[in-house]
Tab-separated table of C-alpha atoms in Angstrom:
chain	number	residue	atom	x	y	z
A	1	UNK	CA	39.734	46.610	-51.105
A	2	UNK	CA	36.228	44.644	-51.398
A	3	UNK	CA	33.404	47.161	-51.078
A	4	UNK	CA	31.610	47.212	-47.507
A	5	UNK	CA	28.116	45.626	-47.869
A	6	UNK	CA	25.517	47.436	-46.848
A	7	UNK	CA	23.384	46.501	-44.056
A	8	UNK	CA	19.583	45.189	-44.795
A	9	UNK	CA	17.083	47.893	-44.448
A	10	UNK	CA	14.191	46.730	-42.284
A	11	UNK	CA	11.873	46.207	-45.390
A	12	UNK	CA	14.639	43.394	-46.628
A	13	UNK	CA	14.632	41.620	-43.949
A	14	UNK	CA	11.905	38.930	-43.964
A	15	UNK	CA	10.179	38.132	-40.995
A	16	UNK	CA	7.900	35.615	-40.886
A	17	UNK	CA	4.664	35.757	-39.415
A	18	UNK	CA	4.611	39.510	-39.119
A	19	UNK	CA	4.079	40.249	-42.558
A	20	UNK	CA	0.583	39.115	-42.200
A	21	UNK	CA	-0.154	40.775	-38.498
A	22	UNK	CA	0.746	44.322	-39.505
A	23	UNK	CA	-0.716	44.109	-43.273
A	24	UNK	CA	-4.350	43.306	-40.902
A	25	UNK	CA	-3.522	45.860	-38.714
A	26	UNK	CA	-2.825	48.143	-41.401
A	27	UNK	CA	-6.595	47.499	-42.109
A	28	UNK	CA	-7.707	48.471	-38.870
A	29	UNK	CA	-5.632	51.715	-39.138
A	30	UNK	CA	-6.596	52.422	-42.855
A	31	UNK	CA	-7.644	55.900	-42.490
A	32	UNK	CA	-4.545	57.110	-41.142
A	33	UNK	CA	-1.544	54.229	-43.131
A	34	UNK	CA	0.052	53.478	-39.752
A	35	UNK	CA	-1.314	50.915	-37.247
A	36	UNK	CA	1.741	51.498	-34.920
A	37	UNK	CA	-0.118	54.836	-34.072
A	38	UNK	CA	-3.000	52.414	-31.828
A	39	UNK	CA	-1.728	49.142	-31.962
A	40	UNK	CA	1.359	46.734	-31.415
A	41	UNK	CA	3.136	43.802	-32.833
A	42	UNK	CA	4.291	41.567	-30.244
A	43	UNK	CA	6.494	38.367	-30.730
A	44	UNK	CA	5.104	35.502	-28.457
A	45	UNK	CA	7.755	32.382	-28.349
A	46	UNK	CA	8.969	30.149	-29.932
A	47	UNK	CA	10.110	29.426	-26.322
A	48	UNK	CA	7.754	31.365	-24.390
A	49	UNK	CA	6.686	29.451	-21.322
A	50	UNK	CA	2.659	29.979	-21.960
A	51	UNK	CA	3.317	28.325	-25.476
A	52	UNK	CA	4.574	25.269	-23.943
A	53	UNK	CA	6.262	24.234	-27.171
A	54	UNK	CA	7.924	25.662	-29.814
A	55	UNK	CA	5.150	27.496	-31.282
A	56	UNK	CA	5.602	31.256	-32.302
A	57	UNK	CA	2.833	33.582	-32.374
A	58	UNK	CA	3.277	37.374	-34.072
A	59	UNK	CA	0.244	38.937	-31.886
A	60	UNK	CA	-1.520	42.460	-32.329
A	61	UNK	CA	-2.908	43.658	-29.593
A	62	UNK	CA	-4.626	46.639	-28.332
A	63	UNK	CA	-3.558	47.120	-24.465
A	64	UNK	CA	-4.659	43.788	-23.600
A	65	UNK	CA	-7.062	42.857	-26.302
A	66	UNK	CA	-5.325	40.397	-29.156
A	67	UNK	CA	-6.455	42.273	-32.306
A	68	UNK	CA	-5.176	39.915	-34.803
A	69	UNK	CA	-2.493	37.148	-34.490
A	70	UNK	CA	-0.291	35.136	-36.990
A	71	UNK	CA	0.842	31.713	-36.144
A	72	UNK	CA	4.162	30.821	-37.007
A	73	UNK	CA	4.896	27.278	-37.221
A	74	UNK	CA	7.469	24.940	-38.238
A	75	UNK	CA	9.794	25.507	-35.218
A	76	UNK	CA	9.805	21.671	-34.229
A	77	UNK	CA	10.269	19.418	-37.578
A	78	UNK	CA	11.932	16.446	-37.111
A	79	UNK	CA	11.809	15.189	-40.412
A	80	UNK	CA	9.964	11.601	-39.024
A	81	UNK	CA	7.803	10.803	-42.541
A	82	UNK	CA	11.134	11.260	-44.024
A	83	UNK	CA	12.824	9.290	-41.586
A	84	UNK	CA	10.558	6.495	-42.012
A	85	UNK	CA	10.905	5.885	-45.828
A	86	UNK	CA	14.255	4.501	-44.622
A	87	UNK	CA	12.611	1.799	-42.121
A	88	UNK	CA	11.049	-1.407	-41.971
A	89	UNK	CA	7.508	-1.317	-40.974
A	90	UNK	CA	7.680	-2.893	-37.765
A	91	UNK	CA	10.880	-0.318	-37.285
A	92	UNK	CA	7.914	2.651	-37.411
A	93	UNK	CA	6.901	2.413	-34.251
A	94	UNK	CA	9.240	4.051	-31.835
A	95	UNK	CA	9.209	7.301	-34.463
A	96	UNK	CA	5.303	7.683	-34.266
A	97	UNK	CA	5.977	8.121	-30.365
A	98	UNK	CA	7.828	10.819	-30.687
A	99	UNK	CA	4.878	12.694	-33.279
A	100	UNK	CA	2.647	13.454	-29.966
A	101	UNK	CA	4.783	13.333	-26.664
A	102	UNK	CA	1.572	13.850	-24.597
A	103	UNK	CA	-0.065	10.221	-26.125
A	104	UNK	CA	2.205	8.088	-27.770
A	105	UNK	CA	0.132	4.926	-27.484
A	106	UNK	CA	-2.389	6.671	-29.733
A	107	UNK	CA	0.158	7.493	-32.496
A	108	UNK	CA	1.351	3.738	-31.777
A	109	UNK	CA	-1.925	2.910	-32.352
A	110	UNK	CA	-3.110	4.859	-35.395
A	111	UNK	CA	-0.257	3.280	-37.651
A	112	UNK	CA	-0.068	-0.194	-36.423
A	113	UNK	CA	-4.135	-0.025	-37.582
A	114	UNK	CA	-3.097	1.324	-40.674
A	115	UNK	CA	-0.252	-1.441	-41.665
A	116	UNK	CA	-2.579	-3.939	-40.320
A	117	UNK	CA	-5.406	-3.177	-42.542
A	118	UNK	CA	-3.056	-3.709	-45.519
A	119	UNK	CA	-2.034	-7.264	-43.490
A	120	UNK	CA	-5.207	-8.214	-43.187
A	121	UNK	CA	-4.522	-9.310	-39.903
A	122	UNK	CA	-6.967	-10.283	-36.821
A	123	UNK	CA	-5.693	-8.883	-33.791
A	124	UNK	CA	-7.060	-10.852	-30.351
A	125	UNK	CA	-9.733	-9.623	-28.341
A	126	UNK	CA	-6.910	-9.314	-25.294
A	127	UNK	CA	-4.537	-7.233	-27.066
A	128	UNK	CA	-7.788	-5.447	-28.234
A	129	UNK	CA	-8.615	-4.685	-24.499
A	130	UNK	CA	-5.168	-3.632	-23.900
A	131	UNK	CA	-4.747	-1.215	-26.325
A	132	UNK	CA	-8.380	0.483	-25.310
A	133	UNK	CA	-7.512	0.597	-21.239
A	134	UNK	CA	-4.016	2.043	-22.660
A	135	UNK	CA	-5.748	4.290	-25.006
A	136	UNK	CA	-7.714	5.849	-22.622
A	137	UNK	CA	-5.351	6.622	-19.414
A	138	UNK	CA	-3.442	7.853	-22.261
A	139	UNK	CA	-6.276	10.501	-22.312
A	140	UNK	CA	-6.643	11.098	-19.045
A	141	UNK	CA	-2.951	11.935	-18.854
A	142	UNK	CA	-3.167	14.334	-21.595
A	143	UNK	CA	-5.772	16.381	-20.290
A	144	UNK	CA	-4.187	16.628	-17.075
A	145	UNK	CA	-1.314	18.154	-18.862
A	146	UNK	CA	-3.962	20.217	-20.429
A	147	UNK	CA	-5.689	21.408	-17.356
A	148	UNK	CA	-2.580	21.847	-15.695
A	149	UNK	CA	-0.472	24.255	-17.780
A	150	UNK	CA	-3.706	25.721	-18.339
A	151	UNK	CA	-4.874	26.666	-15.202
A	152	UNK	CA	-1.097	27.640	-14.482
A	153	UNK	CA	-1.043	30.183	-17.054
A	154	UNK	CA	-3.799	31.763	-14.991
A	155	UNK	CA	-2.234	31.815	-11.869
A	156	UNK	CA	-3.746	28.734	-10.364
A	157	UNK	CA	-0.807	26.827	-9.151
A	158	UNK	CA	-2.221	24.578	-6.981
A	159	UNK	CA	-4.204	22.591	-10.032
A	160	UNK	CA	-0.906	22.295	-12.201
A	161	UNK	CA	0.714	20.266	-9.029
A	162	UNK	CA	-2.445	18.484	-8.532
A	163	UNK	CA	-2.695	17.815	-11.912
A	164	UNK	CA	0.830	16.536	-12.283
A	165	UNK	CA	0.655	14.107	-9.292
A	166	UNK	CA	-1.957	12.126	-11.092
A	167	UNK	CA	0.018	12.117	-14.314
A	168	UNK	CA	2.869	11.001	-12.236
A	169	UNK	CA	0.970	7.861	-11.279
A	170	UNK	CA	-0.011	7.392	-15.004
A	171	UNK	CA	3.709	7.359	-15.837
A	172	UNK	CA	4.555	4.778	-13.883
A	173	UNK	CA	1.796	2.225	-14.692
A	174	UNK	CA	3.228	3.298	-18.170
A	175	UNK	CA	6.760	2.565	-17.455
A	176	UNK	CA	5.981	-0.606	-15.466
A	177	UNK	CA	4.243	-1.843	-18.275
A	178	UNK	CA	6.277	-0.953	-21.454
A	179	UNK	CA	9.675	0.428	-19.701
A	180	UNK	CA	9.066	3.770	-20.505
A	181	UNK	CA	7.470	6.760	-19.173
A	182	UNK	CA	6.665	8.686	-22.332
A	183	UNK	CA	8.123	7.085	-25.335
A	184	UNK	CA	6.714	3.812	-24.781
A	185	UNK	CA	5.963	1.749	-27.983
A	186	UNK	CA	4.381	-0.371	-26.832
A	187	UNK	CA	1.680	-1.503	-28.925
A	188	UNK	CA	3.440	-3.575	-32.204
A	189	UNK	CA	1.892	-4.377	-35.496
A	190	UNK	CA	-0.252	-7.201	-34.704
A	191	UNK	CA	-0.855	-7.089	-30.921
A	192	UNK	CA	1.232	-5.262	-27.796
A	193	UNK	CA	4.990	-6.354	-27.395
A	194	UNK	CA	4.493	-7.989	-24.255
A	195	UNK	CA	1.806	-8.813	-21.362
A	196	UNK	CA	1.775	-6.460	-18.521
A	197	UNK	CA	3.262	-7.088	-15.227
A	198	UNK	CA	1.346	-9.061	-12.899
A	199	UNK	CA	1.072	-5.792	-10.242
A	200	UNK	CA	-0.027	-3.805	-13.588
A	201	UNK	CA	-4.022	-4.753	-12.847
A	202	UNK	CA	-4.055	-3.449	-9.284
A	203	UNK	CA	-1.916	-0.312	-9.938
A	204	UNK	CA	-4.422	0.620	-12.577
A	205	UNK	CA	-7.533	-0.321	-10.535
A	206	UNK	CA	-6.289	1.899	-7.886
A	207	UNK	CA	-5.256	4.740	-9.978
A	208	UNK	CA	-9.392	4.339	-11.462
A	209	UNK	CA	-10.615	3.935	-7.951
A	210	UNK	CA	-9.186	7.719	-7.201
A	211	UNK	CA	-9.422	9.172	-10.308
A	212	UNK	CA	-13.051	10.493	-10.208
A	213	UNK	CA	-12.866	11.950	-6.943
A	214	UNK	CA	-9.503	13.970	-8.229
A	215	UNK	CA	-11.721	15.225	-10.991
A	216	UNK	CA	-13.797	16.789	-8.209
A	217	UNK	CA	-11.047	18.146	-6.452
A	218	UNK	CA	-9.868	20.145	-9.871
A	219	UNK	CA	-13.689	21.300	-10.694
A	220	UNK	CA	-13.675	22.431	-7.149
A	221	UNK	CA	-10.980	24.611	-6.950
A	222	UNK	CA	-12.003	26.401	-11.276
A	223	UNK	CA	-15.524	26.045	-12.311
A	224	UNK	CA	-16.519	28.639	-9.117
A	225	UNK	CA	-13.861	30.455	-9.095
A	226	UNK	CA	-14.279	34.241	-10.728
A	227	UNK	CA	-10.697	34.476	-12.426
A	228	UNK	CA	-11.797	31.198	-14.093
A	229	UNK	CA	-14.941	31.930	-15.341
A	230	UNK	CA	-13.773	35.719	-16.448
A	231	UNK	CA	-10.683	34.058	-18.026
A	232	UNK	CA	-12.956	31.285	-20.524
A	233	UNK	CA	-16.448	32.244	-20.639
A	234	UNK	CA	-17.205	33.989	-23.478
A	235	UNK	CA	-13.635	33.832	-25.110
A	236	UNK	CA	-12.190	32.187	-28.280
A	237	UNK	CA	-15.700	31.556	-29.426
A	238	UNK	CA	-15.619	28.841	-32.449
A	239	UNK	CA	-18.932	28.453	-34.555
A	240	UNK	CA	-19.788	24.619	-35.917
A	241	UNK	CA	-19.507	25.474	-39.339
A	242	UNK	CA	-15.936	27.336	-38.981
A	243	UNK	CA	-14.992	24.640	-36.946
A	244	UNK	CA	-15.910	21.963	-39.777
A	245	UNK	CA	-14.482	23.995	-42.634
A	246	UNK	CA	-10.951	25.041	-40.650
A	247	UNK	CA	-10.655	21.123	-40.073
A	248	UNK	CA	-10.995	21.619	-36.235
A	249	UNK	CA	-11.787	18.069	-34.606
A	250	UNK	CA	-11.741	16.485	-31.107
A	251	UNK	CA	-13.181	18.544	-28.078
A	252	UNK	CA	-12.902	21.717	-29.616
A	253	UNK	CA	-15.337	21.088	-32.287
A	254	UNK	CA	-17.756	18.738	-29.606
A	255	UNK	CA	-17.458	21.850	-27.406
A	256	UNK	CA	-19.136	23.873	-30.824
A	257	UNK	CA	-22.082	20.906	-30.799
A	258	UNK	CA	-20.857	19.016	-33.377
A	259	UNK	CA	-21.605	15.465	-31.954
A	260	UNK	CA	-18.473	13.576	-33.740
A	261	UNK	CA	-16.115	10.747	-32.022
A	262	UNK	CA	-14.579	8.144	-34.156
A	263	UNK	CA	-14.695	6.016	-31.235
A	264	UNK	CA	-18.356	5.362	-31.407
A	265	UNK	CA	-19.197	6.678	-34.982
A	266	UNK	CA	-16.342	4.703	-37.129
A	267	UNK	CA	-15.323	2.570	-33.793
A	268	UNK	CA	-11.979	0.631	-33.787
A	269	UNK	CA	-10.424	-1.776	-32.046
A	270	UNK	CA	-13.508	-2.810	-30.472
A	271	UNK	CA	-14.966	0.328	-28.958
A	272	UNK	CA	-18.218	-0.991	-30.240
A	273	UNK	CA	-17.914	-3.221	-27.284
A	274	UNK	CA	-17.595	-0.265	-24.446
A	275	UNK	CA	-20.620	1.687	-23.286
A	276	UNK	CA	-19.470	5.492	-22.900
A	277	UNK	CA	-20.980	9.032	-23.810
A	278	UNK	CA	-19.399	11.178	-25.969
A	279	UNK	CA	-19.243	15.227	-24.329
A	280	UNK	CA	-20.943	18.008	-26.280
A	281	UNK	CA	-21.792	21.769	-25.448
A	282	UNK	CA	-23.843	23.996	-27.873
A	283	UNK	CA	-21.688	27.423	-26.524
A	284	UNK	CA	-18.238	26.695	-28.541
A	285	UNK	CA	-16.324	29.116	-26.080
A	286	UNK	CA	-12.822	28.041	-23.635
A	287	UNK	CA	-15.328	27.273	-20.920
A	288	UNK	CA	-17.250	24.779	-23.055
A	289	UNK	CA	-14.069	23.219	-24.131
A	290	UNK	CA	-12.886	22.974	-20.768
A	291	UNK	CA	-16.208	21.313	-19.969
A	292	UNK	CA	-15.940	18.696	-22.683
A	293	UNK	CA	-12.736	17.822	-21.699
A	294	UNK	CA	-13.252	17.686	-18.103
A	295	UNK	CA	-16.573	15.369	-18.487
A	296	UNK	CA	-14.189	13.744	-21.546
A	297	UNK	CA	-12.049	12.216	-18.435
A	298	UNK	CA	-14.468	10.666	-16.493
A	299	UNK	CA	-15.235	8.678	-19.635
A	300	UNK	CA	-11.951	7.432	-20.000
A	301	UNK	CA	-12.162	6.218	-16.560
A	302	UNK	CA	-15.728	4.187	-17.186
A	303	UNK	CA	-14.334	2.715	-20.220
A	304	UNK	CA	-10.776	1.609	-18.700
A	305	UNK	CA	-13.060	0.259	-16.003
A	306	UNK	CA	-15.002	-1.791	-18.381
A	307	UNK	CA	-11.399	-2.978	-20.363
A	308	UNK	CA	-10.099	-3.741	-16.998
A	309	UNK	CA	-12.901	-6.166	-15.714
A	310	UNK	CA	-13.946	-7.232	-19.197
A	311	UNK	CA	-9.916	-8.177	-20.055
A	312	UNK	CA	-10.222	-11.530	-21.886
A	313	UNK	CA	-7.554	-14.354	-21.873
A	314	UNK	CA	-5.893	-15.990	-24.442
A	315	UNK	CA	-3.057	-14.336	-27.228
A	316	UNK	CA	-1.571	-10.961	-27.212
A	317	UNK	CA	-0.280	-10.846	-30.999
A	318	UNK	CA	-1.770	-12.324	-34.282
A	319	UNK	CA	-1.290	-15.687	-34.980
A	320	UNK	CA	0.821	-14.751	-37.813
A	321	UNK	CA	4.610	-16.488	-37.928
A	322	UNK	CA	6.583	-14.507	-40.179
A	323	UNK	CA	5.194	-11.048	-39.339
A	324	UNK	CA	5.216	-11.159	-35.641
A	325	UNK	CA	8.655	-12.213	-33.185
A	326	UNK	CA	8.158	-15.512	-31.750
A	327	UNK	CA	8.358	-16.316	-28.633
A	328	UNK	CA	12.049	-16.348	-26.755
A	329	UNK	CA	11.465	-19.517	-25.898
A	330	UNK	CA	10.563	-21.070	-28.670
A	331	UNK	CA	13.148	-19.844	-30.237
A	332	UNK	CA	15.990	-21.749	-28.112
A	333	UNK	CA	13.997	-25.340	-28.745
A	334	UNK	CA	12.337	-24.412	-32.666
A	335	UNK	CA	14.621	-23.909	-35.823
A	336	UNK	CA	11.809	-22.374	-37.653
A	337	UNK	CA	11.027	-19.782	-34.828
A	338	UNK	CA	14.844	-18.587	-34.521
A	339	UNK	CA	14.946	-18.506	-38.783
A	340	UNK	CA	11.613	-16.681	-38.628
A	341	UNK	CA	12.817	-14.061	-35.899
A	342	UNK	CA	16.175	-13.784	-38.257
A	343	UNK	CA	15.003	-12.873	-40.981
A	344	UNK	CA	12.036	-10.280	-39.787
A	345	UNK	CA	15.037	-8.550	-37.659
A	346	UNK	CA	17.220	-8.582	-40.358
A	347	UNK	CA	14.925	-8.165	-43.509
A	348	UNK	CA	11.965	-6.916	-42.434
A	349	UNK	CA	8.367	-8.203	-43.471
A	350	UNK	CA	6.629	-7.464	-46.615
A	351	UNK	CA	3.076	-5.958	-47.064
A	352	UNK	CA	0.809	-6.215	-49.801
A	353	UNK	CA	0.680	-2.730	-52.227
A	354	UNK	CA	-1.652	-0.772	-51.936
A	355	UNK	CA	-2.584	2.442	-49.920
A	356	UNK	CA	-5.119	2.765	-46.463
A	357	UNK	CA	-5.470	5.524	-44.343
A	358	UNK	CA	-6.796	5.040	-40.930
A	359	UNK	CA	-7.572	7.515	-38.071
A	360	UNK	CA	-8.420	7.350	-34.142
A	361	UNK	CA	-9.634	9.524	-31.668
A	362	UNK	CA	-6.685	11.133	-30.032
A	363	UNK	CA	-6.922	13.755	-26.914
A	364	UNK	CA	-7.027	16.424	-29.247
A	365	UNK	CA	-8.754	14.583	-32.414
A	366	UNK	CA	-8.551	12.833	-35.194
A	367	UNK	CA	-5.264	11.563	-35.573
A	368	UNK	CA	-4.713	9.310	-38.819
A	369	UNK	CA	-1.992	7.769	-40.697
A	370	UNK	CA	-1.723	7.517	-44.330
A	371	UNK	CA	0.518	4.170	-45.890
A	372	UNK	CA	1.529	3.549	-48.962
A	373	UNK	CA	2.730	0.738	-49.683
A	374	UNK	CA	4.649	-0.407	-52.868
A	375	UNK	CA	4.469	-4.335	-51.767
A	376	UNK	CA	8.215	-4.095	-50.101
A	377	UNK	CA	9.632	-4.300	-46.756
A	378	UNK	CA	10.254	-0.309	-46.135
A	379	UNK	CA	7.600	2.101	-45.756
A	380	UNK	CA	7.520	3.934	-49.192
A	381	UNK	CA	5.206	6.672	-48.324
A	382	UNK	CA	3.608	7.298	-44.815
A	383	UNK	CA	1.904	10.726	-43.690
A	384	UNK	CA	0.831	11.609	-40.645
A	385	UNK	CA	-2.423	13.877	-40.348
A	386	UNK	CA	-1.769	15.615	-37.209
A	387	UNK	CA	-4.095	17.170	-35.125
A	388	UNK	CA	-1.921	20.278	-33.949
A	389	UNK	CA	-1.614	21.928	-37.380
A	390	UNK	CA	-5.447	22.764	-38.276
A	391	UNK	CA	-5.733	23.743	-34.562
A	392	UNK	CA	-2.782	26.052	-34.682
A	393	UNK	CA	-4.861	27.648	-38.170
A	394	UNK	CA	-7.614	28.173	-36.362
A	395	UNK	CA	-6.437	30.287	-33.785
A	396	UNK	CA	-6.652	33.309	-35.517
A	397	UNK	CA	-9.969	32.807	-36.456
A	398	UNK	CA	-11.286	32.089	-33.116
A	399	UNK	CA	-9.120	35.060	-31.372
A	400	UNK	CA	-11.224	37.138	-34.263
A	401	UNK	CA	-14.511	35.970	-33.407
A	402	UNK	CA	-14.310	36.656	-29.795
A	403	UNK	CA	-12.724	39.674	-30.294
A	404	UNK	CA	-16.075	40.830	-32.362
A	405	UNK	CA	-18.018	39.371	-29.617
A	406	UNK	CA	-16.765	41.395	-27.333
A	407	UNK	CA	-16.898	43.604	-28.929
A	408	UNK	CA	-13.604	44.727	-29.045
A	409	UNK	CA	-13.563	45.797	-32.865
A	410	UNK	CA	-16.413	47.915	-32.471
A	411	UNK	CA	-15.262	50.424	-29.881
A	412	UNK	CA	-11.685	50.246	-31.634
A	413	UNK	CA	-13.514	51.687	-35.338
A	414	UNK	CA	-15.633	53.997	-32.746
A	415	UNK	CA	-12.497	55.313	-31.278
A	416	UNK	CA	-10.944	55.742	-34.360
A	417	UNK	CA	-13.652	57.494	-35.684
A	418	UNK	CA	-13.902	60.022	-33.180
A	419	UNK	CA	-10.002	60.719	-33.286
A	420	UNK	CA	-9.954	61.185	-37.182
């Protein structure tokens, strides 16, 4: 008879995450060895409904106070770089979508500047236009999911179904003009896959029309309220320098004064042309970035005004044959335009080697694509630099510096002190 194996002791059993929370919290309990005597270790998610997401979080906490926390990530890896070694370029597209759920045009955008910097291709001032008044209700509908979940976590209700009803309306001009609600690809590499719906202008100018005075509405029902300012002021402060050396970007690091937006200082498809301001606050707390981001809408709506009545005519692609589908029609009355759609369906298009990495602005920051290309038709080696994973890094710094702000720490070591 095979020998009964013996069960893991709870030292054998690796669980990640928590390793690091109790070896800090052993810290904080040095004098006596065991931080279990003042403190616990909580598991937060990976499906936890304040998470949103499949993010895990291994907290400490003392009563209420978060004395240390360990992010745990990994939970959601689809394997897309991979996934896209195996694709033609123009093939790319629908898998950046799925990168950032919350603002797929910008991922859409981000690589389709990348392969067509290594193209060399001019892209019309239209499809310019398009992709900026995309871009930014793209924004707008992030932050509402932002504000929403947010303020639900709280216990305001109300603003989550506010919030959503607006996002509602941005899903639609979304899916009336690409199809889809979320996963949209609709920008291609050259131009935009198709010209928007003739009751796509009005929709929009409506939706901008109410947008600002919904933006009221939200501020009215938060910035007085006590819960609200109890809840952010003051909390997960975030210095400029920590926020420049964790790799922090976006409204975060604007809300710590650091006056950085690639739109305006390394602008891209022509945001040179748009007046807007960029948000900053000097405080670097939850309140300031819920300032940024709140002032960071009305923006959007100025400049997807200004795309909307500044929308020039003419082509919505480059004028480039055997990189971008021809029209349908041309193809039933042209042999060269059905041969040319043939072969970039079937075989793909080749772009010159070499290697570029471009970034944009996304809701939460700088979101940039890295291409390599070997001079092929398949992608050898993309990378996406996403936004979420230096954010998620930083959260245990920031919980640490409010905590000490607080000061939290303090009467913890006094405590201690007094009991040993």
């Amino acid at each position: 008879m095979a020998p009964v194996a013996t069960p893991p002791s709870a030292t054998d059993m690796v669980n990640p995450g928590v390793e690091d929370v109790i070896a800090e919290a052993l810290k904080h309990g040095k004098n006596s060895g065991n931080a279990s005597d003042h403190t616990m270790v909580l598991n937060m998610g990976p499906q936890h409904p304040s998470t949103h997401g499949v993010l895990r979080l291994v907290l400490e906490v003392d009563g209420e106070a978060v004395v240390s926390l360990a992010p745990d990530i990994g939970y959601l890896h689809t394997g897309i770089e991979k996934t896209c070694e195996a694709k033609f370029y123009q093939q790319v597209v629908p898998l950046t979508d799925r990168i950032d759920y919350l603002c797929p045009m910008t991922n859409n955008l981000a690589y389709c500047l990348a392969v067509e910097k290594l193209l060399e291709l001019e892209i019309p001032e239209r499809a310019q236009y398009l992709r900026v008044l995309l871009n930014e209700l793209t924004r707008i509908q992030s932050h509402l999911v932002w504000l929403g979940t947010h303020a639900m976590d709280i216990g305001a209700l109300t603003v989550f179904l506010y919030c959503f009803r607006e996002r509602e309306a941005l899903l639609r001009i979304f899916e009336g003009v690409a199809g889809q609600r979320m996963m949209t690809s609709y920008f291609r590499i050259g131009g935009v896959s198709m010209e928007p719906p003739l009751d796509f202008y009005q929709q929009v100018r409506d939706f901008l029309a109410d947008m600002p005075s919904k933006i009221d509405e939200y501020e009215g029902l938060l910035t007085g309220n006590p819960i609200w300012i109890g809840r952010l002021k003051g909390v997960g402060y975030l210095s400029p320098e920590d926020g420049i050396a964790l790799g922090v970007t976006g409204p975060p690091l604007r809300a710590s004064g650091v006056d950085w937006d690639l739109r305006r200082d390394m602008p891209y498809s022509g945001y040179e042309k748009f007046d807007f301001k960029v948000p900053i606050s000097q405080h670097g707390d939850v309140w300031a970035r819920y300032a940024v981001r709140m002032e960071e809408m009305r923006e959007s709506v100025k400049i997807a005004k200004q795309a909307l009545e500044g929308l020039p005519s003419g082509r919505i692609v480059a004028d480039a044959p055997k990189i971008i589908l021809p029209d349908r029609e041309q193809m039933k009355t042209q042999m060269e335009s059905l041969i040319h759609h043939f072969k970039i369906v079937t075989e793909g298009f080749g772009v010159p080697a070499g290697e570029v990495y471009q970034a944009v602005e996304s809701p939460r920051g700088e979101m940039g694509y890295y291409v390599v290309s070997d001079g092929s038709q398949a992608v050898p080696r993309p990378h996406a630099q996403s936004v979420l994973c230096n954010a998620a890094g930083a959260r245990d710094h920031v919980q640490r510096q409010a905590a000490c702000r607080r000061g939290r720490h303090h009467r913890f070591h006094r405590y201690r002190a007094r009991r040993d």
